[in-house]
PDB file of C-alpha atoms in Angstrom:
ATOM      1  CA  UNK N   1      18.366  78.533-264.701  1.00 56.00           C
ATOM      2  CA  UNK N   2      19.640  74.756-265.193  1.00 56.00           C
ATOM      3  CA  UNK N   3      17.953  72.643-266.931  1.00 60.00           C
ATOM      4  CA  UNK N   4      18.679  68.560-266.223  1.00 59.00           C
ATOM      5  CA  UNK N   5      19.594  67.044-269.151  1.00 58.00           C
ATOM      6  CA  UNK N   6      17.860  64.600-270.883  1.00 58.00           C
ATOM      7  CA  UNK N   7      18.802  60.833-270.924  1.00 57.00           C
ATOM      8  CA  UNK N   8      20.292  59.363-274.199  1.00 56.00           C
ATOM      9  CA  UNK N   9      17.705  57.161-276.006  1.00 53.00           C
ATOM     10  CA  UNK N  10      18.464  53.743-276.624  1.00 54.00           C
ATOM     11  CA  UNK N  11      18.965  52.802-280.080  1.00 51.00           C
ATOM     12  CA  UNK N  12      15.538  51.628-281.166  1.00 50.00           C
ATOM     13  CA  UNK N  13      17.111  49.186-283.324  1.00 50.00           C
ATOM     14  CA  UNK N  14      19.021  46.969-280.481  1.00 49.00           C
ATOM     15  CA  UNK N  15      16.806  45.223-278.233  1.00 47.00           C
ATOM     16  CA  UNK N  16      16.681  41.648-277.151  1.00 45.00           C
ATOM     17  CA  UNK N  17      14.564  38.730-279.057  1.00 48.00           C
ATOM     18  CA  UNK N  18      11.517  37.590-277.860  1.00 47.00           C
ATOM     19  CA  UNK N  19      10.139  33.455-277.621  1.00 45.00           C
ATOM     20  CA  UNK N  20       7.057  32.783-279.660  1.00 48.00           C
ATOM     21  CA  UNK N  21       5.651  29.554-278.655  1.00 48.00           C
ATOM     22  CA  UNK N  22       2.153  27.926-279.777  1.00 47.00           C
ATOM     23  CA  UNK N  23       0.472  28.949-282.902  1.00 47.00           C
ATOM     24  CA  UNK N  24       1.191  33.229-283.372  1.00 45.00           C
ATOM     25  CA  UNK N  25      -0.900  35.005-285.623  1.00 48.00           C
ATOM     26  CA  UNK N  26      -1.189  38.808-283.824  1.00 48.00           C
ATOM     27  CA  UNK N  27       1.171  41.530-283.833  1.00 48.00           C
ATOM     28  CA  UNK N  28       3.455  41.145-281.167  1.00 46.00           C
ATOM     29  CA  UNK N  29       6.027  43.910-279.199  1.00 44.00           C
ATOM     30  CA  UNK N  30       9.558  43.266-278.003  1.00 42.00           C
ATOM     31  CA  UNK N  31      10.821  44.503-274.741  1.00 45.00           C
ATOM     32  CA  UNK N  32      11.794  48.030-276.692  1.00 50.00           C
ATOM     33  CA  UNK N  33       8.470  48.600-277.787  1.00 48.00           C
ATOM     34  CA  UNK N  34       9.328  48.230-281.507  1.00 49.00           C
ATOM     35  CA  UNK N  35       6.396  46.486-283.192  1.00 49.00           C
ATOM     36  CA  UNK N  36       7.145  43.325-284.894  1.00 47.00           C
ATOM     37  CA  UNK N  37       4.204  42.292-287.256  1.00 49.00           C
ATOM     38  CA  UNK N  38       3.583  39.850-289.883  1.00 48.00           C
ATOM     39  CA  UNK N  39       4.585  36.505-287.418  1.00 45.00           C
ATOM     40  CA  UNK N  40       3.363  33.381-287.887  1.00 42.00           C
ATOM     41  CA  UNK N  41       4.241  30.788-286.616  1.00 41.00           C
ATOM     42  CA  UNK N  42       2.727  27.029-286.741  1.00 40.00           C
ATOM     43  CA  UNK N  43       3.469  23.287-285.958  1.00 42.00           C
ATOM     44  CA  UNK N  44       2.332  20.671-287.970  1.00 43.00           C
ATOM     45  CA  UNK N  45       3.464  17.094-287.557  1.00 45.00           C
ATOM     46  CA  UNK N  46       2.477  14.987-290.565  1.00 48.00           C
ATOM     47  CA  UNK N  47       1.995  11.414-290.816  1.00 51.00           C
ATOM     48  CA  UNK N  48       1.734  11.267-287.065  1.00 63.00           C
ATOM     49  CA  UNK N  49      -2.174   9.889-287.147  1.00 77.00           C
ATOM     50  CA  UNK N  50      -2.719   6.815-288.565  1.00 85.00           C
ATOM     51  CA  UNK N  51      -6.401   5.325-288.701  1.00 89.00           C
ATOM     52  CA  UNK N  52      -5.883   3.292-284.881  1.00 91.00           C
ATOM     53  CA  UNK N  53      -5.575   6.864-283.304  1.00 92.00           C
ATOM     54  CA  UNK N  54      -8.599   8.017-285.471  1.00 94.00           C
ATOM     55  CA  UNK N  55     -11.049   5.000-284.098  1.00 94.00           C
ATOM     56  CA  UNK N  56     -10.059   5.653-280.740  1.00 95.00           C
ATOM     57  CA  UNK N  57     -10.763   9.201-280.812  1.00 96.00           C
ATOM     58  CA  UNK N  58     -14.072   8.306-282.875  1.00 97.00           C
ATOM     59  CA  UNK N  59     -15.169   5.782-280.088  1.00 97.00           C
ATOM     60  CA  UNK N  60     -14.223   8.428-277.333  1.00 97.00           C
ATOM     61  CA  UNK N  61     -16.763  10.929-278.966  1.00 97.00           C
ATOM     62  CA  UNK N  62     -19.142   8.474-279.547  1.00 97.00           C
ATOM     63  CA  UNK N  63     -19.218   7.790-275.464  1.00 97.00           C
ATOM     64  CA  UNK N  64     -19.568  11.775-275.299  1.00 97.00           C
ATOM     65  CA  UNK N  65     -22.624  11.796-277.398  1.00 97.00           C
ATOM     66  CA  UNK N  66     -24.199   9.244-275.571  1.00 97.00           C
ATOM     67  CA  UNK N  67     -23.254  10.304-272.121  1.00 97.00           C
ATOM     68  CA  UNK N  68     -24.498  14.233-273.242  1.00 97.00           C
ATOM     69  CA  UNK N  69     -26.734  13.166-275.705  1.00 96.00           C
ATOM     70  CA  UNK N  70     -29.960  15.167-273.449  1.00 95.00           C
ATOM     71  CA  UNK N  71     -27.873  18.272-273.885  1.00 95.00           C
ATOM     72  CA  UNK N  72     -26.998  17.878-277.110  1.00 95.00           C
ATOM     73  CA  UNK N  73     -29.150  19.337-279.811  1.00 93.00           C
ATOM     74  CA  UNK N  74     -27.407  17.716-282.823  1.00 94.00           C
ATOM     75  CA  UNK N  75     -27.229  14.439-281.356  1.00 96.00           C
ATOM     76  CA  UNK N  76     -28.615  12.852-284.132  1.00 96.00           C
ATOM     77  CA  UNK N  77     -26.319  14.600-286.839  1.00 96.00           C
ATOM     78  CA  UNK N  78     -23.573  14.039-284.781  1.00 97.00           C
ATOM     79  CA  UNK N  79     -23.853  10.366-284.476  1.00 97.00           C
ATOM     80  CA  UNK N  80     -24.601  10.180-288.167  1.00 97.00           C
ATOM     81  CA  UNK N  81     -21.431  11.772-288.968  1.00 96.00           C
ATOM     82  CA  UNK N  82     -19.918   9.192-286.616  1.00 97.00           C
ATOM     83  CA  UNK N  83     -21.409   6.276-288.368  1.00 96.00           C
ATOM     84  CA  UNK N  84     -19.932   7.535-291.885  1.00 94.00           C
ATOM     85  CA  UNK N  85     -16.124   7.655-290.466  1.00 94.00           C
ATOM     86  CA  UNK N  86     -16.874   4.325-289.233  1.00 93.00           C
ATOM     87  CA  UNK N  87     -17.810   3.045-292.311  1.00 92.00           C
ATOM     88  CA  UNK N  88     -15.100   5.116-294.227  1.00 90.00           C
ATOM     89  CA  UNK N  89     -12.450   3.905-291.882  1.00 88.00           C
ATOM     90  CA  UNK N  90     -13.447   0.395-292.457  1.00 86.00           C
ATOM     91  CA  UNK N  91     -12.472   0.067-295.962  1.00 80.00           C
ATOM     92  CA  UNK N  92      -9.182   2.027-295.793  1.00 63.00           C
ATOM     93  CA  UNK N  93      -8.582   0.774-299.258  1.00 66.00           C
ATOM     94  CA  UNK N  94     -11.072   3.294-300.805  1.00 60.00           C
ATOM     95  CA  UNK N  95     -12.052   5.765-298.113  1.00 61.00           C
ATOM     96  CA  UNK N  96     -14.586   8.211-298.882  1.00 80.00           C
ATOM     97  CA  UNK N  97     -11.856  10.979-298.678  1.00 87.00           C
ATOM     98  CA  UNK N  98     -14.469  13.902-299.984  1.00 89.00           C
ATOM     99  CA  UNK N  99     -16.856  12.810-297.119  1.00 91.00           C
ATOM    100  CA  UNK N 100     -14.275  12.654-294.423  1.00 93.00           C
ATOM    101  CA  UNK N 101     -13.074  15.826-295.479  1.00 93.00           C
ATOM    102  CA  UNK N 102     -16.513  17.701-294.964  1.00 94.00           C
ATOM    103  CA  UNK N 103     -17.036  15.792-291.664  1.00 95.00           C
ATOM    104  CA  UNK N 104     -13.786  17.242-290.449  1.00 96.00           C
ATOM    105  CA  UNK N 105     -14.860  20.637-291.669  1.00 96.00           C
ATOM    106  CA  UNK N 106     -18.290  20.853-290.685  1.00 96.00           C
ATOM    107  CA  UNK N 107     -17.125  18.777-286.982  1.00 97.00           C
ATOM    108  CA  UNK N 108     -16.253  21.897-285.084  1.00 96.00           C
ATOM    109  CA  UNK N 109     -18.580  23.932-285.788  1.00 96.00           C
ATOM    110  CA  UNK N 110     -21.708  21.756-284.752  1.00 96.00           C
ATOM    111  CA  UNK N 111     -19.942  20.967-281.563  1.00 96.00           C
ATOM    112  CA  UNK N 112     -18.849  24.353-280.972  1.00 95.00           C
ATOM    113  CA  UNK N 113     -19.763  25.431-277.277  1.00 95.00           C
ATOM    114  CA  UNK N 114     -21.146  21.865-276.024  1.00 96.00           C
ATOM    115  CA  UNK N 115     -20.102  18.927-273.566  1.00 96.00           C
ATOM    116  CA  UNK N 116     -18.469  17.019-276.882  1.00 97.00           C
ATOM    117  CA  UNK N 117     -16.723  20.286-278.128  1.00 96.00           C
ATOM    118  CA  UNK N 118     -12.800  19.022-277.177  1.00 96.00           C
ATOM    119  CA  UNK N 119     -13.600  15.208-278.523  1.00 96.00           C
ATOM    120  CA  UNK N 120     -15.334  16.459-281.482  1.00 97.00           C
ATOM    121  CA  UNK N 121     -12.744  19.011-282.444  1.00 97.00           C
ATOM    122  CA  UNK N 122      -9.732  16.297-281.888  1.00 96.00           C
ATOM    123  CA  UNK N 123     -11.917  14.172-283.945  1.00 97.00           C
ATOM    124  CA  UNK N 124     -12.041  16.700-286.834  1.00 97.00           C
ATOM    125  CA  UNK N 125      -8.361  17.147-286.478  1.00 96.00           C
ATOM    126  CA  UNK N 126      -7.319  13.791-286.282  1.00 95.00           C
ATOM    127  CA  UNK N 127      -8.938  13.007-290.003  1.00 94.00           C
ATOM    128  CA  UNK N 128      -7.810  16.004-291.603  1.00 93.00           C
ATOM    129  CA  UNK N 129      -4.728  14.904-290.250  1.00 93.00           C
ATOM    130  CA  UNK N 130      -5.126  11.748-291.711  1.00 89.00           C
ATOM    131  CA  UNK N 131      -6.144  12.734-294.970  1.00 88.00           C
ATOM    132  CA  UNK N 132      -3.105  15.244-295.461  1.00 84.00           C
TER     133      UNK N 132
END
């Protein structure tokens, strides 16, 4: 009886690269099926915000709030925290850095899954942004 013989393997060290675009954190497989772990991979562009871009974005989430303000059930908080960038933003000579900081932590998270999630989120990011 004949047996068929068995095709060589391929090396599993040779295989071709793989593209990671965007911002990588999970364990990824080339085209050989070798795992490739421990990638990360991030942009960051600094100095690329200044405090014009910040108002803008702050007045665009502003007009959210008001335009969702029904839906929304932090409203008030939310407008609040607008208010204090405002105010921060308007003496850029001593900016209440601690305060924007918080904002632009706490920011995603109250707008998380609402109408003013994407403004408020680009809002947080723009002054972190700005404060780096």
């Amino acid at each position: 009886m004949v047996v068929g013989r068995r095709r060589a393997e391929r090396d599993p060290d040779h295989g071709s690269g793989i593209s990671v675009g965007g911002n990588n954190n999970a364990p990824l497989q080339n085209v050989v099926g070798q795992s490739i772990s421990n990638i990360h991979q991030s942009a960051s562009i600094q100095g690329a915000v200044d405090i014009d871009a910040v108002r803008g974005l702050l007045a665009a989430f502003r007009a959210d709030i008001d335009r969702n303000a029904a839906d929304l059930r932090n409203a008030t908080v939310l407008r609040a925290m607008a208010d204090t960038v405002d105010t921060s933003l308007a003496t850029p000579d001593a900016p209440q850095v601690g305060t924007l900081r918080g904002i632009a932590q706490a920011l995603p998270a109250l707008v998380v899954g609402t109408a003013v999630q994407q403004g408020g989120e680009a809002l947080a990011n723009a002054i972190g942004d700005l404060l780096s």
